[in-house]
Amino acid sequence: WEQTLSVSADPRMKLSAEDFSAQFDLARRLAAALDGGTGALLEARSIRAQLTDLSARADAGLAPRIRSLDLHITALLESADEGAAPVRGLERLNGDFLTLYTQVTDADAAPTAVQASETELALQDWSRIETGWRSLRDGEAAELDRELLKARLPRLRFDIEPPRNLEFADEE
């Protein structure tokens, strides 16, 4: 059977339709970026763990390639201080997306100018990081993967869950 469902705003909320739309749009953009960033972060951590395992089994020809890819992934993940303007890494950027998303969705108000501008800056950083990650995946990681196959070593898999950090596990 079917039944009509009506959704209406909480009458206690004094948020205009325009403000609600602005809040929803910003939250949607932040959620999409957080989703993409989290996927890239999990893949990168997984590949780094696999590279650590492979480095112990790789010959002298492959070991430098493995270290190089690991260093390039690390550079995308971790923030760097390059003089006056620090560069956000993916780990910090994902945290910033989550903070902004929480701030925007927890308030019954339009996003502030600061939230909107910080979101734009974070999205620019995400665009840079996403491009770099795709380049590493499709370039250096794919090339190393072919060499691993020739050396009869396990290939890199982006679908393997990264190891968990037990220091941050839930306690019950």
mmCIF file of N, CA, C and O in Angstrom, residues 52-115:
data_model
loop_
_atom_site.group_PDB
_atom_site.id
_atom_site.type_symbol
_atom_site.label_atom_id
_atom_site.label_comp_id
_atom_site.label_asym_id
_atom_site.label_seq_id
_atom_site.Cartn_x
_atom_site.Cartn_y
_atom_site.Cartn_z
ATOM 1 N N THR A 52 54.539 -1.576 2.916
ATOM 2 C CA THR A 52 55.382 -1.972 4.052
ATOM 3 C C THR A 52 55.634 -3.467 4.013
ATOM 4 O O THR A 52 56.771 -3.920 4.197
ATOM 5 N N ASP A 53 54.587 -4.248 3.763
ATOM 6 C CA ASP A 53 54.746 -5.702 3.674
ATOM 7 C C ASP A 53 55.635 -6.094 2.495
ATOM 8 O O ASP A 53 56.465 -6.996 2.596
ATOM 9 N N LEU A 54 55.454 -5.419 1.364
ATOM 10 C CA LEU A 54 56.223 -5.749 0.163
ATOM 11 C C LEU A 54 57.692 -5.373 0.285
ATOM 12 O O LEU A 54 58.552 -6.038 -0.288
ATOM 13 N N SER A 55 57.987 -4.298 1.009
ATOM 14 C CA SER A 55 59.377 -3.836 1.080
ATOM 15 C C SER A 55 60.291 -4.885 1.700
ATOM 16 O O SER A 55 61.474 -4.959 1.359
ATOM 17 N N ALA A 56 59.750 -5.708 2.576
ATOM 18 C CA ALA A 56 60.565 -6.767 3.185
ATOM 19 C C ALA A 56 60.870 -7.888 2.195
ATOM 20 O O ALA A 56 61.862 -8.603 2.352
ATOM 21 N N ARG A 57 60.047 -8.028 1.163
ATOM 22 C CA ARG A 57 60.224 -9.131 0.204
ATOM 23 C C ARG A 57 60.784 -8.682 -1.140
ATOM 24 O O ARG A 57 61.083 -9.515 -1.988
ATOM 25 N N ALA A 58 60.902 -7.380 -1.324
ATOM 26 C CA ALA A 58 61.322 -6.868 -2.628
ATOM 27 C C ALA A 58 62.836 -6.957 -2.794
ATOM 28 O O ALA A 58 63.594 -6.851 -1.832
ATOM 29 N N ASP A 59 63.234 -7.128 -4.033
ATOM 30 C CA ASP A 59 64.667 -7.161 -4.317
ATOM 31 C C ASP A 59 65.202 -5.723 -4.388
ATOM 32 O O ASP A 59 64.455 -4.755 -4.263
ATOM 33 N N ALA A 60 66.493 -5.610 -4.588
ATOM 34 C CA ALA A 60 67.141 -4.292 -4.590
ATOM 35 C C ALA A 60 66.627 -3.390 -5.709
ATOM 36 O O ALA A 60 66.694 -2.167 -5.599
ATOM 37 N N GLY A 61 66.095 -3.970 -6.772
ATOM 38 C CA GLY A 61 65.573 -3.160 -7.872
ATOM 39 C C GLY A 61 64.211 -2.557 -7.567
ATOM 40 O O GLY A 61 63.904 -1.445 -7.991
ATOM 41 N N LEU A 62 63.387 -3.284 -6.826
ATOM 42 C CA LEU A 62 62.037 -2.818 -6.512
ATOM 43 C C LEU A 62 61.962 -1.978 -5.238
ATOM 44 O O LEU A 62 61.076 -1.131 -5.112
ATOM 45 N N ALA A 63 62.852 -2.220 -4.313
ATOM 46 C CA ALA A 63 62.794 -1.534 -3.019
ATOM 47 C C ALA A 63 62.768 -0.006 -3.145
ATOM 48 O O ALA A 63 61.950 0.647 -2.485
ATOM 49 N N PRO A 64 63.611 0.609 -3.976
ATOM 50 C CA PRO A 64 63.555 2.072 -4.095
ATOM 51 C C PRO A 64 62.221 2.566 -4.679
ATOM 52 O O PRO A 64 61.734 3.625 -4.299
ATOM 53 N N ARG A 65 61.654 1.803 -5.585
ATOM 54 C CA ARG A 65 60.355 2.179 -6.190
ATOM 55 C C ARG A 65 59.248 2.135 -5.139
ATOM 56 O O ARG A 65 58.361 2.969 -5.110
ATOM 57 N N ILE A 66 59.318 1.119 -4.287
ATOM 58 C CA ILE A 66 58.330 0.978 -3.216
ATOM 59 C C ILE A 66 58.463 2.139 -2.238
ATOM 60 O O ILE A 66 57.470 2.753 -1.847
ATOM 61 N N ARG A 67 59.689 2.469 -1.849
ATOM 62 C CA ARG A 67 59.921 3.593 -0.934
ATOM 63 C C ARG A 67 59.461 4.909 -1.552
ATOM 64 O O ARG A 67 58.872 5.752 -0.878
ATOM 65 N N SER A 68 59.709 5.073 -2.834
ATOM 66 C CA SER A 68 59.318 6.299 -3.523
ATOM 67 C C SER A 68 57.799 6.482 -3.511
ATOM 68 O O SER A 68 57.297 7.566 -3.202
ATOM 69 N N LEU A 69 57.073 5.429 -3.841
ATOM 70 C CA LEU A 69 55.610 5.518 -3.825
ATOM 71 C C LEU A 69 55.111 5.796 -2.419
ATOM 72 O O LEU A 69 54.216 6.629 -2.219
ATOM 73 N N ASP A 70 55.694 5.142 -1.435
ATOM 74 C CA ASP A 70 55.295 5.366 -0.047
ATOM 75 C C ASP A 70 55.518 6.825 0.351
ATOM 76 O O ASP A 70 54.660 7.439 0.994
ATOM 77 N N LEU A 71 56.647 7.392 -0.039
ATOM 78 C CA LEU A 71 56.926 8.804 0.273
ATOM 79 C C LEU A 71 55.944 9.742 -0.417
ATOM 80 O O LEU A 71 55.497 10.731 0.176
ATOM 81 N N HIS A 72 55.585 9.435 -1.650
ATOM 82 C CA HIS A 72 54.633 10.286 -2.368
ATOM 83 C C HIS A 72 53.241 10.209 -1.747
ATOM 84 O O HIS A 72 52.538 11.218 -1.668
ATOM 85 N N ILE A 73 52.842 9.037 -1.307
ATOM 86 C CA ILE A 73 51.546 8.900 -0.642
ATOM 87 C C ILE A 73 51.566 9.647 0.689
ATOM 88 O O ILE A 73 50.615 10.360 1.025
ATOM 89 N N THR A 74 52.661 9.499 1.428
ATOM 90 C CA THR A 74 52.803 10.206 2.701
ATOM 91 C C THR A 74 52.684 11.711 2.505
ATOM 92 O O THR A 74 52.040 12.397 3.306
ATOM 93 N N ALA A 75 53.265 12.225 1.448
ATOM 94 C CA ALA A 75 53.198 13.663 1.173
ATOM 95 C C ALA A 75 51.760 14.120 0.938
ATOM 96 O O ALA A 75 51.404 15.249 1.294
ATOM 97 N N LEU A 76 50.924 13.276 0.361
ATOM 98 C CA LEU A 76 49.515 13.637 0.168
ATOM 99 C C LEU A 76 48.722 13.537 1.470
ATOM 100 O O LEU A 76 47.788 14.304 1.687
ATOM 101 N N LEU A 77 49.084 12.598 2.310
ATOM 102 C CA LEU A 77 48.330 12.376 3.543
ATOM 103 C C LEU A 77 48.632 13.389 4.628
ATOM 104 O O LEU A 77 47.725 13.821 5.341
ATOM 105 N N GLU A 78 49.880 13.738 4.766
ATOM 106 C CA GLU A 78 50.298 14.560 5.894
ATOM 107 C C GLU A 78 50.444 16.022 5.492
ATOM 108 O O GLU A 78 50.879 16.333 4.393
ATOM 109 N N SER A 79 50.092 16.894 6.427
ATOM 110 C CA SER A 79 50.235 18.331 6.193
ATOM 111 C C SER A 79 51.712 18.686 6.148
ATOM 112 O O SER A 79 52.536 18.073 6.808
ATOM 113 N N ALA A 80 52.021 19.683 5.347
ATOM 114 C CA ALA A 80 53.408 20.136 5.220
ATOM 115 C C ALA A 80 53.461 21.633 5.435
ATOM 116 O O ALA A 80 52.547 22.363 5.053
ATOM 117 N N ASP A 81 54.513 22.089 6.043
ATOM 118 C CA ASP A 81 54.705 23.519 6.265
ATOM 119 C C ASP A 81 55.716 24.003 5.250
ATOM 120 O O ASP A 81 56.914 23.812 5.405
ATOM 121 N N GLU A 82 55.216 24.597 4.187
ATOM 122 C CA GLU A 82 56.091 25.082 3.118
ATOM 123 C C GLU A 82 56.214 26.594 3.212
ATOM 124 O O GLU A 82 55.604 27.340 2.449
ATOM 125 N N GLY A 83 56.986 27.039 4.191
ATOM 126 C CA GLY A 83 57.182 28.474 4.354
ATOM 127 C C GLY A 83 55.994 29.125 5.033
ATOM 128 O O GLY A 83 55.524 28.671 6.052
ATOM 129 N N ALA A 84 55.492 30.192 4.444
ATOM 130 C CA ALA A 84 54.430 30.985 5.060
ATOM 131 C C ALA A 84 53.056 30.332 4.955
ATOM 132 O O ALA A 84 52.175 30.618 5.746
ATOM 133 N N ALA A 85 52.844 29.499 3.965
ATOM 134 C CA ALA A 85 51.527 28.911 3.753
ATOM 135 C C ALA A 85 51.576 27.390 3.940
ATOM 136 O O ALA A 85 52.023 26.680 3.054
ATOM 137 N N PRO A 86 51.123 26.890 5.096
ATOM 138 C CA PRO A 86 51.111 25.434 5.277
ATOM 139 C C PRO A 86 50.133 24.780 4.313
ATOM 140 O O PRO A 86 49.099 25.347 3.978
ATOM 141 N N VAL A 87 50.499 23.600 3.860
ATOM 142 C CA VAL A 87 49.675 22.852 2.911
ATOM 143 C C VAL A 87 48.957 21.748 3.681
ATOM 144 O O VAL A 87 49.594 20.967 4.385
ATOM 145 N N ARG A 88 47.637 21.714 3.544
ATOM 146 C CA ARG A 88 46.834 20.697 4.228
ATOM 147 C C ARG A 88 46.990 19.351 3.547
ATOM 148 O O ARG A 88 46.863 19.247 2.338
ATOM 149 N N GLY A 89 47.240 18.321 4.344
ATOM 150 C CA GLY A 89 47.254 16.958 3.833
ATOM 151 C C GLY A 89 45.853 16.368 3.932
ATOM 152 O O GLY A 89 44.946 16.950 4.546
ATOM 153 N N LEU A 90 45.665 15.205 3.351
ATOM 154 C CA LEU A 90 44.348 14.584 3.309
ATOM 155 C C LEU A 90 43.820 14.253 4.697
ATOM 156 O O LEU A 90 42.628 14.394 4.961
ATOM 157 N N GLU A 91 44.678 13.816 5.609
ATOM 158 C CA GLU A 91 44.215 13.476 6.956
ATOM 159 C C GLU A 91 43.627 14.708 7.650
ATOM 160 O O GLU A 91 42.534 14.646 8.207
ATOM 161 N N ARG A 92 44.330 15.815 7.608
ATOM 162 C CA ARG A 92 43.825 17.046 8.240
ATOM 163 C C ARG A 92 42.613 17.582 7.494
ATOM 164 O O ARG A 92 41.645 18.054 8.092
ATOM 165 N N LEU A 93 42.667 17.509 6.166
ATOM 166 C CA LEU A 93 41.560 18.011 5.359
ATOM 167 C C LEU A 93 40.267 17.258 5.677
ATOM 168 O O LEU A 93 39.203 17.870 5.819
ATOM 169 N N ASN A 94 40.338 15.944 5.810
ATOM 170 C CA ASN A 94 39.142 15.174 6.143
ATOM 171 C C ASN A 94 38.591 15.600 7.501
ATOM 172 O O ASN A 94 37.378 15.700 7.675
ATOM 173 N N GLY A 95 39.466 15.847 8.452
ATOM 174 C CA GLY A 95 39.041 16.332 9.762
ATOM 175 C C GLY A 95 38.378 17.700 9.655
ATOM 176 O O GLY A 95 37.365 17.969 10.325
ATOM 177 N N ASP A 96 38.921 18.551 8.806
ATOM 178 C CA ASP A 96 38.329 19.882 8.601
ATOM 179 C C ASP A 96 36.958 19.777 7.945
ATOM 180 O O ASP A 96 36.031 20.513 8.300
ATOM 181 N N PHE A 97 36.815 18.861 6.973
ATOM 182 C CA PHE A 97 35.499 18.649 6.357
ATOM 183 C C PHE A 97 34.480 18.209 7.411
ATOM 184 O O PHE A 97 33.351 18.699 7.436
ATOM 185 N N LEU A 98 34.878 17.294 8.271
ATOM 186 C CA LEU A 98 33.967 16.797 9.302
ATOM 187 C C LEU A 98 33.582 17.919 10.268
ATOM 188 O O LEU A 98 32.408 18.059 10.635
ATOM 189 N N THR A 99 34.543 18.718 10.669
ATOM 190 C CA THR A 99 34.263 19.836 11.573
ATOM 191 C C THR A 99 33.294 20.818 10.934
ATOM 192 O O THR A 99 32.313 21.233 11.561
ATOM 193 N N LEU A 100 33.554 21.191 9.687
ATOM 194 C CA LEU A 100 32.667 22.127 8.998
ATOM 195 C C LEU A 100 31.268 21.537 8.830
ATOM 196 O O LEU A 100 30.262 22.225 9.048
ATOM 197 N N TYR A 101 31.190 20.276 8.448
ATOM 198 C CA TYR A 101 29.895 19.620 8.258
ATOM 199 C C TYR A 101 29.105 19.642 9.571
ATOM 200 O O TYR A 101 27.909 19.957 9.592
ATOM 201 N N THR A 102 29.767 19.304 10.659
ATOM 202 C CA THR A 102 29.108 19.292 11.968
ATOM 203 C C THR A 102 28.627 20.685 12.348
ATOM 204 O O THR A 102 27.499 20.849 12.822
ATOM 205 N N GLN A 103 29.460 21.698 12.136
ATOM 206 C CA GLN A 103 29.064 23.069 12.458
ATOM 207 C C GLN A 103 27.853 23.502 11.636
ATOM 208 O O GLN A 103 26.928 24.111 12.170
ATOM 209 N N VAL A 104 27.873 23.199 10.350
ATOM 210 C CA VAL A 104 26.799 23.641 9.459
ATOM 211 C C VAL A 104 25.484 22.930 9.783
ATOM 212 O O VAL A 104 24.429 23.553 9.806
ATOM 213 N N THR A 105 25.554 21.638 10.054
ATOM 214 C CA THR A 105 24.313 20.882 10.257
ATOM 215 C C THR A 105 23.786 20.955 11.687
ATOM 216 O O THR A 105 22.612 20.657 11.913
ATOM 217 N N ASP A 106 24.606 21.327 12.639
ATOM 218 C CA ASP A 106 24.148 21.402 14.033
ATOM 219 C C ASP A 106 23.391 22.690 14.343
ATOM 220 O O ASP A 106 22.752 22.783 15.387
ATOM 221 N N ALA A 107 23.484 23.672 13.481
ATOM 222 C CA ALA A 107 22.836 24.957 13.749
ATOM 223 C C ALA A 107 21.560 25.101 12.931
ATOM 224 O O ALA A 107 21.484 24.645 11.790
ATOM 225 N N ASP A 108 20.579 25.732 13.536
ATOM 226 C CA ASP A 108 19.350 26.058 12.813
ATOM 227 C C ASP A 108 19.487 27.466 12.256
ATOM 228 O O ASP A 108 18.743 28.385 12.606
ATOM 229 N N ALA A 109 20.478 27.606 11.394
ATOM 230 C CA ALA A 109 20.772 28.920 10.828
ATOM 231 C C ALA A 109 21.491 28.732 9.498
ATOM 232 O O ALA A 109 22.016 27.658 9.201
ATOM 233 N N ALA A 110 21.498 29.791 8.735
ATOM 234 C CA ALA A 110 22.252 29.772 7.482
ATOM 235 C C ALA A 110 23.738 29.658 7.808
ATOM 236 O O ALA A 110 24.176 30.104 8.875
ATOM 237 N N PRO A 111 24.511 29.061 6.932
ATOM 238 C CA PRO A 111 25.958 29.007 7.176
ATOM 239 C C PRO A 111 26.534 30.418 7.286
ATOM 240 O O PRO A 111 26.086 31.342 6.616
ATOM 241 N N THR A 112 27.546 30.542 8.124
ATOM 242 C CA THR A 112 28.201 31.834 8.269
ATOM 243 C C THR A 112 29.117 32.082 7.073
ATOM 244 O O THR A 112 29.461 31.146 6.332
ATOM 245 N N ALA A 113 29.538 33.311 6.926
ATOM 246 C CA ALA A 113 30.467 33.652 5.847
ATOM 247 C C ALA A 113 31.788 32.896 6.027
ATOM 248 O O ALA A 113 32.392 32.454 5.047
ATOM 249 N N VAL A 114 32.220 32.737 7.262
ATOM 250 C CA VAL A 114 33.464 32.014 7.529
ATOM 251 C C VAL A 114 33.315 30.539 7.140
ATOM 252 O O VAL A 114 34.208 29.961 6.519
ATOM 253 N N GLN A 115 32.188 29.926 7.498
ATOM 254 C CA GLN A 115 31.969 28.531 7.125
ATOM 255 C C GLN A 115 31.957 28.361 5.610
ATOM 256 O O GLN A 115 32.542 27.420 5.076
#
